[in-house]
């Protein structure tokens, strides 16, 4: 296990009715609140009204219309609003897109140049306004991590940035807020949680037993509860376990002490940058193909571990047969959750595969992945996704 720093800085207020603590949480930062949210789901499901009612005594300025795959233009709009209104704290109400946009807004206020610089060069992030989140989607882990992913569609760039200063101070996670999620978002969010775990489970570091056991537990949680949430959207147990899995998958619990760059995320981010697709859908498509592509004498034992410990498959003499069964089970799971499993279904063809492969390798550091990937490898994986 390599050396690491682990810090779970975010206060998590988890469970039914935790929203009642919001005024108390915000009071510590000041009166002027930027309320950031997406395309209107929080108005349709009543969360917006609840918050407005609770925050009667605060000065609320709204940043609305944050896109899934949030755009740099929206970040810039948020920064302006903060400056004009002397904002004390940013309140992000929504999924990963709203939280990510809010993080870079909060970082951009004190930065004199263009906020896109903060996405391209995370080291430029310095002072960040406090960020509080109300989570409405189980997926990215943004509610408890230091990352933000922002898109610049005119140049087909979707890039991740990171700073410990951007980690939310408090996140309110009420599983009932997930009841109104469209099925595809429940499924895509679960694929995202699972991918965060896979990216760290399949690692060059082989002696991080504790992390791998956390990882297997989180994967089993997703496999058990996503189908239940899809069938019965108001099943509290299912929503609560998925929500907590989202936060635990990317807060360092599974990844600390592990070496290497991620594999599927850089490839998916290119698909989103060129075609604006849902992050979790792209990951569900790429993941099983990547698994098949990297399966070899060097990796087969890890896939056997995955088959036995996560899918409870019986031990087999033929290791490759068992590994392939686990990969097939992964693909079938995503398909059964209702995720389109080919790029063709998303109207994506090979037009930009070379551009995507080039960017994925350079932005994602794929040469340092579990199995190093070059541009040709990424192109082949994308072709397998057609
Ligand atoms: O915009 P609204 O109207 O709110 O609707 C959203 C959006 O259309 C809807 N939604 C969210 N909560 C809902 C709801 N609809 C009904 N009821 C609710 N309770 O769902 C749609 C998707 O929302 P979004 O925030 O885009 O989803 P997600 O949480 O999956 O975030 C995806 C973004 O996060 C980035 C992705 O790349 C993508 O840009 N990621 C962020 C990471 C991080 N910060 O650590 C890591 C991830 O790997 C990922 O890259
Ligand atoms: Zn992700």
GROMACS .gro file of C-alpha atoms and ligand atoms in nm:
model
  437
    1UNK     CA    1   0.000   0.000   0.000
    2UNK     CA    2   0.148   0.342  -0.089
    3UNK     CA    3   0.146   0.631   0.161
    4UNK     CA    4  -0.164   0.846   0.172
    5UNK     CA    5  -0.351   1.127   0.339
    6UNK     CA    6  -0.711   1.045   0.423
    7UNK     CA    7  -0.947   1.313   0.542
    8UNK     CA    8  -1.325   1.301   0.548
    9UNK     CA    9  -1.369   1.674   0.598
   10UNK     CA   10  -1.737   1.693   0.508
   11UNK     CA   11  -1.999   1.683   0.781
   12UNK     CA   12  -2.266   1.442   0.657
   13UNK     CA   13  -2.622   1.498   0.781
   14UNK     CA   14  -2.784   1.180   0.660
   15UNK     CA   15  -3.147   1.070   0.676
   16UNK     CA   16  -3.511   1.179   0.670
   17UNK     CA   17  -3.581   1.538   0.760
   18UNK     CA   18  -3.218   1.648   0.795
   19UNK     CA   19  -3.302   1.954   0.587
   20UNK     CA   20  -3.437   2.115   0.906
   21UNK     CA   21  -3.075   2.171   1.009
   22UNK     CA   22  -3.001   2.385   0.704
   23UNK     CA   23  -3.055   2.730   0.863
   24UNK     CA   24  -2.827   2.638   1.153
   25UNK     CA   25  -2.559   2.511   0.916
   26UNK     CA   26  -2.568   2.822   0.697
   27UNK     CA   27  -2.587   3.069   0.985
   28UNK     CA   28  -2.223   3.008   1.065
   29UNK     CA   29  -2.116   3.149   0.730
   30UNK     CA   30  -2.334   3.457   0.687
   31UNK     CA   31  -2.666   3.584   0.552
   32UNK     CA   32  -2.598   3.601   0.180
   33UNK     CA   33  -2.655   3.266   0.014
   34UNK     CA   34  -2.613   3.166  -0.349
   35UNK     CA   35  -2.876   2.897  -0.410
   36UNK     CA   36  -2.751   2.692  -0.705
   37UNK     CA   37  -2.965   2.432  -0.883
   38UNK     CA   38  -3.028   2.259  -1.213
   39UNK     CA   39  -3.305   2.253  -1.469
   40UNK     CA   40  -3.602   2.256  -1.233
   41UNK     CA   41  -3.639   1.910  -1.076
   42UNK     CA   42  -3.616   2.067  -0.729
   43UNK     CA   43  -3.911   2.291  -0.812
   44UNK     CA   44  -4.120   1.997  -0.933
   45UNK     CA   45  -4.052   1.777  -0.628
   46UNK     CA   46  -4.096   2.049  -0.366
   47UNK     CA   47  -3.738   2.067  -0.232
   48UNK     CA   48  -3.707   2.425  -0.360
   49UNK     CA   49  -4.013   2.544  -0.166
   50UNK     CA   50  -3.900   2.367   0.150
   51UNK     CA   51  -3.563   2.541   0.131
   52UNK     CA   52  -3.706   2.885   0.052
   53UNK     CA   53  -3.938   2.850   0.349
   54UNK     CA   54  -3.657   2.741   0.583
   55UNK     CA   55  -3.429   3.023   0.466
   56UNK     CA   56  -3.677   3.311   0.504
   57UNK     CA   57  -3.430   3.506   0.713
   58UNK     CA   58  -3.145   3.480   0.462
   59UNK     CA   59  -3.076   3.684   0.149
   60UNK     CA   60  -3.106   3.432  -0.133
   61UNK     CA   61  -2.964   3.487  -0.480
   62UNK     CA   62  -3.035   3.212  -0.732
   63UNK     CA   63  -2.808   3.049  -0.988
   64UNK     CA   64  -3.052   2.835  -1.187
   65UNK     CA   65  -3.035   2.621  -1.499
   66UNK     CA   66  -2.709   2.439  -1.424
   67UNK     CA   67  -2.680   2.182  -1.702
   68UNK     CA   68  -2.607   1.811  -1.664
   69UNK     CA   69  -2.238   1.819  -1.765
   70UNK     CA   70  -2.214   2.176  -1.631
   71UNK     CA   71  -2.071   2.441  -1.862
   72UNK     CA   72  -1.800   2.693  -1.791
   73UNK     CA   73  -2.037   2.970  -1.904
   74UNK     CA   74  -2.269   2.885  -1.614
   75UNK     CA   75  -1.977   2.886  -1.374
   76UNK     CA   76  -1.884   3.236  -1.493
   77UNK     CA   77  -2.246   3.351  -1.442
   78UNK     CA   78  -2.232   3.217  -1.087
   79UNK     CA   79  -1.906   3.395  -1.011
   80UNK     CA   80  -2.058   3.726  -1.125
   81UNK     CA   81  -2.365   3.672  -0.905
   82UNK     CA   82  -2.144   3.603  -0.603
   83UNK     CA   83  -1.940   3.917  -0.660
   84UNK     CA   84  -2.241   4.142  -0.723
   85UNK     CA   85  -2.422   4.017  -0.413
   86UNK     CA   86  -2.136   3.974  -0.172
   87UNK     CA   87  -2.219   3.607  -0.124
   88UNK     CA   88  -2.102   3.436   0.197
   89UNK     CA   89  -2.183   3.073   0.121
   90UNK     CA   90  -2.278   2.864  -0.184
   91UNK     CA   91  -2.569   2.623  -0.135
   92UNK     CA   92  -2.578   2.356  -0.407
   93UNK     CA   93  -2.908   2.168  -0.431
   94UNK     CA   94  -2.898   1.884  -0.682
   95UNK     CA   95  -2.675   1.615  -0.826
   96UNK     CA   96  -2.310   1.611  -0.921
   97UNK     CA   97  -2.350   1.870  -1.195
   98UNK     CA   98  -2.494   2.131  -0.961
   99UNK     CA   99  -2.240   2.056  -0.690
  100UNK     CA  100  -1.944   2.061  -0.932
  101UNK     CA  101  -2.055   2.390  -1.085
  102UNK     CA  102  -2.098   2.535  -0.735
  103UNK     CA  103  -1.749   2.427  -0.632
  104UNK     CA  104  -1.583   2.610  -0.920
  105UNK     CA  105  -1.808   2.913  -0.870
  106UNK     CA  106  -1.699   2.922  -0.506
  107UNK     CA  107  -1.335   2.897  -0.614
  108UNK     CA  108  -1.372   3.152  -0.891
  109UNK     CA  109  -1.489   3.444  -0.679
  110UNK     CA  110  -1.145   3.527  -0.543
  111UNK     CA  111  -0.962   3.446  -0.868
  112UNK     CA  112  -0.890   3.742  -1.092
  113UNK     CA  113  -0.849   3.561  -1.423
  114UNK     CA  114  -1.098   3.348  -1.616
  115UNK     CA  115  -1.240   3.056  -1.413
  116UNK     CA  116  -1.155   2.810  -1.692
  117UNK     CA  117  -0.795   2.851  -1.572
  118UNK     CA  118  -0.901   2.683  -1.245
  119UNK     CA  119  -1.028   2.383  -1.436
  120UNK     CA  120  -0.715   2.350  -1.647
  121UNK     CA  121  -0.474   2.424  -1.363
  122UNK     CA  122  -0.608   2.308  -1.025
  123UNK     CA  123  -0.302   2.450  -0.848
  124UNK     CA  124  -0.442   2.799  -0.914
  125UNK     CA  125  -0.735   2.730  -0.681
  126UNK     CA  126  -0.676   2.917  -0.359
  127UNK     CA  127  -0.950   3.080  -0.151
  128UNK     CA  128  -1.289   2.912  -0.189
  129UNK     CA  129  -1.624   3.026  -0.046
  130UNK     CA  130  -1.779   2.767   0.187
  131UNK     CA  131  -1.996   2.513   0.004
  132UNK     CA  132  -2.297   2.336   0.154
  133UNK     CA  133  -2.488   2.075  -0.048
  134UNK     CA  134  -2.833   1.920  -0.046
  135UNK     CA  135  -2.794   1.600  -0.248
  136UNK     CA  136  -3.072   1.482  -0.480
  137UNK     CA  137  -2.893   1.211  -0.676
  138UNK     CA  138  -2.679   0.911  -0.575
  139UNK     CA  139  -2.391   0.898  -0.820
  140UNK     CA  140  -2.080   1.111  -0.827
  141UNK     CA  141  -1.972   1.141  -0.466
  142UNK     CA  142  -1.922   1.513  -0.525
  143UNK     CA  143  -2.108   1.571  -0.198
  144UNK     CA  144  -1.805   1.441  -0.010
  145UNK     CA  145  -1.508   1.490  -0.238
  146UNK     CA  146  -1.269   1.757  -0.362
  147UNK     CA  147  -1.336   1.711  -0.735
  148UNK     CA  148  -1.537   1.903  -0.993
  149UNK     CA  149  -1.585   1.827  -1.362
  150UNK     CA  150  -1.664   2.114  -1.598
  151UNK     CA  151  -1.733   2.118  -1.974
  152UNK     CA  152  -1.637   2.364  -2.244
  153UNK     CA  153  -1.839   2.249  -2.540
  154UNK     CA  154  -1.695   2.484  -2.805
  155UNK     CA  155  -1.360   2.308  -2.770
  156UNK     CA  156  -1.502   1.964  -2.679
  157UNK     CA  157  -1.329   1.967  -2.343
  158UNK     CA  158  -1.464   1.807  -2.027
  159UNK     CA  159  -1.204   1.825  -1.753
  160UNK     CA  160  -1.178   1.742  -1.388
  161UNK     CA  161  -1.024   1.979  -1.138
  162UNK     CA  162  -0.953   1.929  -0.771
  163UNK     CA  163  -0.875   2.110  -0.448
  164UNK     CA  164  -0.920   2.020  -0.083
  165UNK     CA  165  -1.051   2.375  -0.041
  166UNK     CA  166  -1.354   2.287  -0.258
  167UNK     CA  167  -1.473   1.996  -0.046
  168UNK     CA  168  -1.824   2.067   0.088
  169UNK     CA  169  -1.841   2.179   0.452
  170UNK     CA  170  -2.171   2.000   0.509
  171UNK     CA  171  -2.386   1.775   0.289
  172UNK     CA  172  -2.748   1.702   0.366
  173UNK     CA  173  -2.840   1.359   0.231
  174UNK     CA  174  -3.206   1.268   0.262
  175UNK     CA  175  -3.275   0.941   0.077
  176UNK     CA  176  -3.637   1.050   0.021
  177UNK     CA  177  -3.505   1.315  -0.217
  178UNK     CA  178  -3.412   1.035  -0.456
  179UNK     CA  179  -3.772   0.915  -0.495
  180UNK     CA  180  -3.841   1.140  -0.793
  181UNK     CA  181  -3.534   1.041  -0.995
  182UNK     CA  182  -3.611   0.914  -1.346
  183UNK     CA  183  -3.523   0.542  -1.375
  184UNK     CA  184  -3.239   0.611  -1.615
  185UNK     CA  185  -3.076   0.847  -1.364
  186UNK     CA  186  -3.108   0.589  -1.086
  187UNK     CA  187  -2.942   0.334  -1.312
  188UNK     CA  188  -2.677   0.569  -1.452
  189UNK     CA  189  -2.596   0.695  -1.103
  190UNK     CA  190  -2.545   0.338  -0.984
  191UNK     CA  191  -2.315   0.268  -1.280
  192UNK     CA  192  -2.115   0.576  -1.181
  193UNK     CA  193  -2.081   0.461  -0.819
  194UNK     CA  194  -1.970   0.117  -0.939
  195UNK     CA  195  -1.723   0.270  -1.182
  196UNK     CA  196  -1.562   0.480  -0.907
  197UNK     CA  197  -1.510   0.158  -0.716
  198UNK     CA  198  -1.381  -0.035  -1.020
  199UNK     CA  199  -1.132   0.239  -1.104
  200UNK     CA  200  -0.966   0.179  -0.768
  201UNK     CA  201  -1.034  -0.192  -0.719
  202UNK     CA  202  -0.851  -0.276  -1.041
  203UNK     CA  203  -0.523  -0.117  -0.943
  204UNK     CA  204  -0.152  -0.180  -0.963
  205UNK     CA  205  -0.146  -0.187  -0.582
  206UNK     CA  206  -0.235  -0.538  -0.479
  207UNK     CA  207  -0.191  -0.536  -0.101
  208UNK     CA  208  -0.466  -0.291   0.000
  209UNK     CA  209  -0.691  -0.559   0.147
  210UNK     CA  210  -0.899  -0.321   0.360
  211UNK     CA  211  -0.978  -0.097   0.064
  212UNK     CA  212  -1.071  -0.397  -0.152
  213UNK     CA  213  -1.313  -0.528   0.107
  214UNK     CA  214  -1.479  -0.185   0.129
  215UNK     CA  215  -1.495  -0.189  -0.250
  216UNK     CA  216  -1.656  -0.530  -0.273
  217UNK     CA  217  -1.916  -0.428  -0.015
  218UNK     CA  218  -2.004  -0.115  -0.210
  219UNK     CA  219  -2.034  -0.309  -0.536
  220UNK     CA  220  -2.264  -0.562  -0.370
  221UNK     CA  221  -2.472  -0.275  -0.232
  222UNK     CA  222  -2.523  -0.137  -0.584
  223UNK     CA  223  -2.603  -0.478  -0.729
  224UNK     CA  224  -2.854  -0.551  -0.453
  225UNK     CA  225  -3.031  -0.217  -0.427
  226UNK     CA  226  -3.041  -0.060  -0.772
  227UNK     CA  227  -3.296  -0.314  -0.904
  228UNK     CA  228  -3.508  -0.260  -0.591
  229UNK     CA  229  -3.502   0.119  -0.634
  230UNK     CA  230  -3.595   0.080  -1.001
  231UNK     CA  231  -3.891  -0.142  -0.921
  232UNK     CA  232  -4.000   0.047  -0.612
  233UNK     CA  233  -3.872   0.409  -0.633
  234UNK     CA  234  -3.994   0.494  -0.282
  235UNK     CA  235  -3.812   0.208  -0.111
  236UNK     CA  236  -3.627   0.394   0.163
  237UNK     CA  237  -3.382   0.115   0.241
  238UNK     CA  238  -3.271   0.093  -0.122
  239UNK     CA  239  -3.240   0.469  -0.165
  240UNK     CA  240  -3.054   0.510   0.164
  241UNK     CA  241  -2.800   0.242   0.081
  242UNK     CA  242  -2.740   0.377  -0.270
  243UNK     CA  243  -2.703   0.730  -0.137
  244UNK     CA  244  -2.450   0.631   0.125
  245UNK     CA  245  -2.263   0.415  -0.128
  246UNK     CA  246  -2.234   0.720  -0.355
  247UNK     CA  247  -2.053   0.917  -0.084
  248UNK     CA  248  -1.835   0.627   0.030
  249UNK     CA  249  -1.720   0.530  -0.320
  250UNK     CA  250  -1.515   0.843  -0.384
  251UNK     CA  251  -1.424   0.989  -0.046
  252UNK     CA  252  -1.094   0.804  -0.025
  253UNK     CA  253  -1.220   0.496   0.155
  254UNK     CA  254  -1.154   0.268  -0.143
  255UNK     CA  255  -0.888   0.464  -0.327
  256UNK     CA  256  -0.643   0.578  -0.061
  257UNK     CA  257  -0.314   0.394  -0.078
  258UNK     CA  258  -0.375   0.275  -0.433
  259UNK     CA  259  -0.158   0.372  -0.727
  260UNK     CA  260  -0.233   0.449  -1.087
  261UNK     CA  261  -0.456   0.659  -1.310
  262UNK     CA  262  -0.821   0.577  -1.381
  263UNK     CA  263  -0.917   0.406  -1.706
  264UNK     CA  264  -1.287   0.430  -1.795
  265UNK     CA  265  -1.351   0.784  -1.671
  266UNK     CA  266  -1.110   0.955  -1.911
  267UNK     CA  267  -1.269   0.764  -2.199
  268UNK     CA  268  -1.623   0.849  -2.087
  269UNK     CA  269  -1.537   1.215  -2.037
  270UNK     CA  270  -1.445   1.230  -2.406
  271UNK     CA  271  -1.781   1.080  -2.507
  272UNK     CA  272  -1.955   1.344  -2.294
  273UNK     CA  273  -1.733   1.622  -2.426
  274UNK     CA  274  -1.821   1.539  -2.786
  275UNK     CA  275  -2.180   1.418  -2.749
  276UNK     CA  276  -2.305   1.556  -2.414
  277UNK     CA  277  -2.420   1.213  -2.295
  278UNK     CA  278  -2.511   1.112  -1.939
  279UNK     CA  279  -2.189   1.029  -1.751
  280UNK     CA  280  -2.314   0.703  -1.596
  281UNK     CA  281  -2.455   0.578  -1.925
  282UNK     CA  282  -2.119   0.627  -2.095
  283UNK     CA  283  -1.945   0.445  -1.811
  284UNK     CA  284  -2.184   0.150  -1.826
  285UNK     CA  285  -2.110   0.115  -2.197
  286UNK     CA  286  -1.732   0.150  -2.168
  287UNK     CA  287  -1.670  -0.054  -1.851
  288UNK     CA  288  -1.742  -0.413  -1.965
  289UNK     CA  289  -1.560  -0.352  -2.294
  290UNK     CA  290  -1.257  -0.215  -2.109
  291UNK     CA  291  -1.267  -0.519  -1.881
  292UNK     CA  292  -1.265  -0.756  -2.178
  293UNK     CA  293  -0.987  -0.559  -2.345
  294UNK     CA  294  -0.752  -0.569  -2.047
  295UNK     CA  295  -0.820  -0.928  -1.942
  296UNK     CA  296  -0.489  -1.114  -1.968
  297UNK     CA  297  -0.260  -1.348  -1.779
  298UNK     CA  298  -0.154  -1.043  -1.570
  299UNK     CA  299  -0.503  -0.934  -1.469
  300UNK     CA  300  -0.706  -1.256  -1.462
  301UNK     CA  301  -0.654  -1.323  -1.091
  302UNK     CA  302  -0.812  -0.991  -0.997
  303UNK     CA  303  -1.113  -1.069  -1.215
  304UNK     CA  304  -1.142  -1.408  -1.047
  305UNK     CA  305  -1.144  -1.232  -0.710
  306UNK     CA  306  -1.417  -1.001  -0.845
  307UNK     CA  307  -1.621  -1.298  -0.971
  308UNK     CA  308  -1.603  -1.486  -0.644
  309UNK     CA  309  -1.625  -1.205  -0.389
  310UNK     CA  310  -1.871  -0.974  -0.563
  311UNK     CA  311  -2.085  -1.207  -0.777
  312UNK     CA  312  -2.052  -1.514  -0.553
  313UNK     CA  313  -1.962  -1.727  -0.854
  314UNK     CA  314  -1.835  -2.077  -0.773
  315UNK     CA  315  -1.462  -2.137  -0.814
  316UNK     CA  316  -1.368  -2.281  -1.153
  317UNK     CA  317  -1.052  -2.438  -1.280
  318UNK     CA  318  -1.059  -2.225  -1.594
  319UNK     CA  319  -0.973  -1.881  -1.460
  320UNK     CA  320  -1.048  -1.704  -1.787
  321UNK     CA  321  -1.392  -1.862  -1.811
  322UNK     CA  322  -1.472  -1.737  -1.462
  323UNK     CA  323  -1.335  -1.389  -1.535
  324UNK     CA  324  -1.544  -1.368  -1.850
  325UNK     CA  325  -1.855  -1.476  -1.662
  326UNK     CA  326  -1.803  -1.188  -1.416
  327UNK     CA  327  -1.758  -0.941  -1.701
  328UNK     CA  328  -2.072  -1.074  -1.873
  329UNK     CA  329  -2.260  -1.041  -1.542
  330UNK     CA  330  -2.146  -0.678  -1.515
  331UNK     CA  331  -2.273  -0.600  -1.864
  332UNK     CA  332  -2.601  -0.783  -1.808
  333UNK     CA  333  -2.654  -0.599  -1.480
  334UNK     CA  334  -2.630  -0.258  -1.650
  335UNK     CA  335  -2.854  -0.375  -1.935
  336UNK     CA  336  -3.115  -0.513  -1.696
  337UNK     CA  337  -3.114  -0.176  -1.519
  338UNK     CA  338  -3.234  -0.026  -1.847
  339UNK     CA  339  -2.915   0.143  -1.964
  340UNK     CA  340  -2.856   0.155  -2.341
  341UNK     CA  341  -2.544  -0.055  -2.383
  342UNK     CA  342  -2.411   0.047  -2.724
  343UNK     CA  343  -2.288   0.378  -2.865
  344UNK     CA  344  -2.509   0.319  -3.166
  345UNK     CA  345  -2.815   0.355  -2.943
  346UNK     CA  346  -2.684   0.702  -2.852
  347UNK     CA  347  -2.629   0.787  -3.221
  348UNK     CA  348  -2.253   0.791  -3.176
  349UNK     CA  349  -2.033   0.661  -3.456
  350UNK     CA  350  -1.657   0.651  -3.502
  351UNK     CA  351  -1.621   1.001  -3.650
  352UNK     CA  352  -1.434   1.145  -3.350
  353UNK     CA  353  -1.279   0.828  -3.209
  354UNK     CA  354  -0.924   0.937  -3.296
  355UNK     CA  355  -0.971   1.281  -3.138
  356UNK     CA  356  -1.125   1.124  -2.830
  357UNK     CA  357  -0.851   0.866  -2.797
  358UNK     CA  358  -0.584   1.135  -2.818
  359UNK     CA  359  -0.746   1.356  -2.552
  360UNK     CA  360  -0.828   1.066  -2.320
  361UNK     CA  361  -0.465   0.954  -2.320
  362UNK     CA  362  -0.326   1.303  -2.264
  363UNK     CA  363  -0.584   1.435  -2.013
  364UNK     CA  364  -0.636   1.107  -1.831
  365UNK     CA  365  -0.276   0.993  -1.798
  366UNK     CA  366  -0.376   0.655  -1.935
  367UNK     CA  367  -0.014   0.551  -1.965
  368UNK     CA  368  -0.024   0.514  -1.585
  369UNK     CA  369  -0.351   0.320  -1.567
  370UNK     CA  370  -0.392  -0.030  -1.419
  371UNK     CA  371  -0.319  -0.162  -1.766
  372UNK     CA  372  -0.150   0.124  -1.956
  373UNK     CA  373  -0.350   0.233  -2.258
  374UNK     CA  374  -0.230   0.421  -2.565
  375UNK     CA  375  -0.438   0.593  -2.832
  376UNK     CA  376  -0.470   0.274  -3.034
  377UNK     CA  377  -0.599   0.085  -2.730
  378UNK     CA  378  -0.860   0.350  -2.655
  379UNK     CA  379  -0.976   0.348  -3.016
  380UNK     CA  380  -1.016  -0.030  -3.002
  381UNK     CA  381  -1.215  -0.009  -2.677
  382UNK     CA  382  -1.441   0.256  -2.833
  383UNK     CA  383  -1.492   0.034  -3.137
  384UNK     CA  384  -1.597  -0.250  -2.905
  385UNK     CA  385  -1.863  -0.011  -2.766
  386UNK     CA  386  -2.031   0.050  -3.105
  387LIG     O1  387  -3.115   1.958  -1.358
  387LIG     P1  388  -3.229   1.903  -1.282
  387LIG     O2  389  -3.360   1.955  -1.327
  387LIG     O3  390  -3.211   1.911  -1.134
  387LIG     O4  391  -3.237   1.745  -1.320
  387LIG     C1  392  -3.131   1.654  -1.299
  387LIG     C2  393  -3.057   1.620  -1.426
  387LIG     O5  394  -3.139   1.630  -1.538
  387LIG     C3  395  -3.192   1.522  -1.259
  387LIG     N1  396  -3.214   1.506  -1.116
  387LIG     C4  397  -3.123   1.514  -1.016
  387LIG     N2  398  -3.181   1.487  -0.898
  387LIG     C5  399  -3.312   1.461  -0.925
  387LIG     C6  400  -3.335   1.474  -1.062
  387LIG     N3  401  -3.455   1.456  -1.119
  387LIG     C7  402  -3.556   1.422  -1.039
  387LIG     N4  403  -3.542   1.406  -0.905
  387LIG     C8  404  -3.423   1.423  -0.844
  387LIG     N5  405  -3.409   1.401  -0.713
  387LIG     O6  406  -3.096   1.425  -1.299
  387LIG     C9  407  -3.024   1.474  -1.409
  387LIG    C10  408  -2.877   1.446  -1.389
  387LIG     O7  409  -2.825   1.527  -1.285
  387LIG     P2  410  -2.667   1.546  -1.270
  387LIG     O8  411  -2.641   1.635  -1.156
  387LIG     O9  412  -2.610   1.581  -1.403
  387LIG    O10  413  -2.621   1.396  -1.237
  387LIG     P3  414  -2.496   1.338  -1.166
  387LIG    O11  415  -2.511   1.346  -1.020
  387LIG    O12  416  -2.476   1.205  -1.226
  387LIG    O13  417  -2.374   1.434  -1.208
  387LIG    C11  418  -2.304   1.416  -1.329
  387LIG    C12  419  -2.190   1.513  -1.343
  387LIG    O14  420  -2.090   1.493  -1.240
  387LIG    C13  421  -1.961   1.465  -1.299
  387LIG    C14  422  -2.001   1.402  -1.431
  387LIG    O15  423  -1.895   1.400  -1.523
  387LIG    C15  424  -2.116   1.492  -1.473
  387LIG    O16  425  -2.070   1.612  -1.526
  387LIG     N6  426  -1.877   1.386  -1.210
  387LIG    C16  427  -1.835   1.445  -1.096
  387LIG    C17  428  -1.749   1.382  -1.008
  387LIG    C18  429  -1.702   1.445  -0.883
  387LIG     N7  430  -1.732   1.570  -0.859
  387LIG    O17  431  -1.634   1.384  -0.805
  387LIG    C19  432  -1.695   1.249  -1.036
  387LIG    C20  433  -1.772   1.175  -1.140
  387LIG    O18  434  -1.691   1.072  -1.189
  387LIG    C21  435  -1.825   1.258  -1.251
  387LIG    O19  436  -1.729   1.278  -1.352
  388LIG    ZN1  437  -1.792   0.911  -1.231
   0.00000   0.00000   0.00000
